[in-house]
Amino acid sequence: MATSSEEKQAYQARVKAQLDKLNAQIDELKAKAAQAKADAAIEYQSQMQELYVKRDAAQSKLAELQQSGEEAWEEIQAGFERAWNDLNSAFESATAKFK
């Protein structure tokens, strides 16, 4: 009878150890998920900041274009086109990362 009780206690101890180990692994996974979420938020903010900078540059070039005289119009137009292309590329890159 004592052997049966000892086996039961040993089994319970082994199962508890396995559950404790699993709980630790779940906690580790939860921490990794939280870190991934934080990393994604940082990346999102970085991408948004880049978009704002490129958008502001395009708006600035548009304002220059609107105020330019005939002689400078083609040069300013080329600058606007570059700024616009940079903005579009940054937007496409950002949307691709967050799909």
Short mmCIF file of C-alpha atoms in Angstrom, two decimals:
data_model
loop_
_atom_site.label_atom_id
_atom_site.label_comp_id
_atom_site.label_asym_id
_atom_site.label_seq_id
_atom_site.Cartn_x
_atom_site.Cartn_y
_atom_site.Cartn_z
CA MET A 1 0.00 0.00 0.00
CA ALA A 2 2.86 2.39 0.78
CA THR A 3 4.30 1.80 -2.65
CA SER A 4 1.05 2.85 -4.30
CA SER A 5 0.94 6.06 -2.29
CA GLU A 6 4.59 6.77 -3.15
CA GLU A 7 3.90 6.15 -6.84
CA LYS A 8 0.93 8.49 -6.69
CA GLN A 9 3.02 11.22 -5.07
CA ALA A 10 5.84 10.75 -7.57
CA TYR A 11 3.37 10.90 -10.47
CA GLN A 12 1.75 14.05 -9.09
CA ALA A 13 5.17 15.67 -8.59
CA ARG A 14 6.18 14.79 -12.16
CA VAL A 15 2.92 16.16 -13.62
CA LYS A 16 3.21 19.34 -11.54
CA ALA A 17 6.80 19.82 -12.76
CA GLN A 18 5.65 19.39 -16.36
CA LEU A 19 2.82 21.91 -15.85
CA ASP A 20 5.22 24.36 -14.20
CA LYS A 21 7.59 24.01 -17.15
CA LEU A 22 4.74 24.54 -19.61
CA ASN A 23 3.55 27.61 -17.69
CA ALA A 24 7.06 29.05 -17.86
CA GLN A 25 7.17 28.41 -21.61
CA ILE A 26 3.76 30.07 -22.05
CA ASP A 27 4.97 33.10 -20.08
CA GLU A 28 8.08 33.26 -22.26
CA LEU A 29 5.95 33.10 -25.41
CA LYS A 30 3.69 35.83 -24.07
CA ALA A 31 6.72 38.04 -23.42
CA LYS A 32 8.00 37.41 -26.96
CA ALA A 33 4.58 38.30 -28.38
CA ALA A 34 4.53 41.53 -26.38
CA GLN A 35 8.03 42.36 -27.63
CA ALA A 36 7.02 41.64 -31.22
CA LYS A 37 4.02 43.91 -30.80
CA ALA A 38 6.27 46.67 -29.40
CA ASP A 39 8.76 46.17 -32.25
CA ALA A 40 5.92 46.37 -34.78
CA ALA A 41 4.67 49.60 -33.19
CA ILE A 42 8.15 51.11 -33.38
CA GLU A 43 8.46 50.07 -37.04
CA TYR A 44 5.01 51.51 -37.77
CA GLN A 45 5.94 54.84 -36.17
CA SER A 46 9.20 54.90 -38.10
CA GLN A 47 7.41 54.27 -41.39
CA MET A 48 4.81 56.93 -40.60
CA GLN A 49 7.52 59.46 -39.77
CA GLU A 50 9.22 58.76 -43.10
CA LEU A 51 5.91 59.24 -44.90
CA TYR A 52 5.31 62.57 -43.16
CA VAL A 53 8.76 63.84 -44.11
CA LYS A 54 8.33 62.82 -47.74
CA ARG A 55 4.79 64.22 -47.87
CA ASP A 56 6.01 67.54 -46.48
CA ALA A 57 8.79 67.63 -49.08
CA ALA A 58 6.28 67.00 -51.87
CA GLN A 59 3.99 69.74 -50.53
CA SER A 60 6.92 72.13 -50.36
CA LYS A 61 7.88 71.35 -53.96
CA LEU A 62 4.26 71.84 -55.02
CA ALA A 63 4.23 75.26 -53.36
CA GLU A 64 7.47 76.14 -55.21
CA LEU A 65 5.93 74.92 -58.44
CA GLN A 66 2.84 77.06 -57.93
CA GLN A 67 4.94 80.17 -57.24
CA SER A 68 7.58 79.64 -59.91
CA GLY A 69 8.04 81.77 -62.94
CA GLU A 70 8.12 80.37 -66.44
CA GLU A 71 11.93 80.18 -66.55
CA ALA A 72 12.24 78.03 -63.39
CA TRP A 73 9.10 75.97 -63.90
CA GLU A 74 10.69 72.97 -65.61
CA GLU A 75 13.45 72.66 -62.98
CA ILE A 76 10.99 72.91 -60.10
CA GLN A 77 8.65 70.48 -61.85
CA ALA A 78 11.47 67.91 -61.98
CA GLY A 79 12.10 68.42 -58.26
CA PHE A 80 8.44 67.92 -57.53
CA GLU A 81 8.36 64.74 -59.60
CA ARG A 82 11.30 63.34 -57.60
CA ALA A 83 9.63 64.24 -54.30
CA TRP A 84 6.35 62.73 -55.48
CA ASN A 85 8.04 59.51 -56.57
CA ASP A 86 9.87 59.28 -53.23
CA LEU A 87 6.56 59.74 -51.40
CA ASN A 88 4.81 57.08 -53.49
CA SER A 89 7.67 54.62 -53.00
CA ALA A 90 7.69 55.17 -49.24
CA PHE A 91 3.91 54.73 -49.10
CA GLU A 92 4.00 51.50 -51.08
CA SER A 93 6.82 50.18 -48.92
CA ALA A 94 4.97 51.03 -45.72
CA THR A 95 1.70 49.47 -46.85
CA ALA A 96 3.50 46.32 -47.96
CA LYS A 97 5.10 45.93 -44.52
CA PHE A 98 1.82 46.27 -42.65
CA LYS A 99 -0.46 44.03 -44.73
#
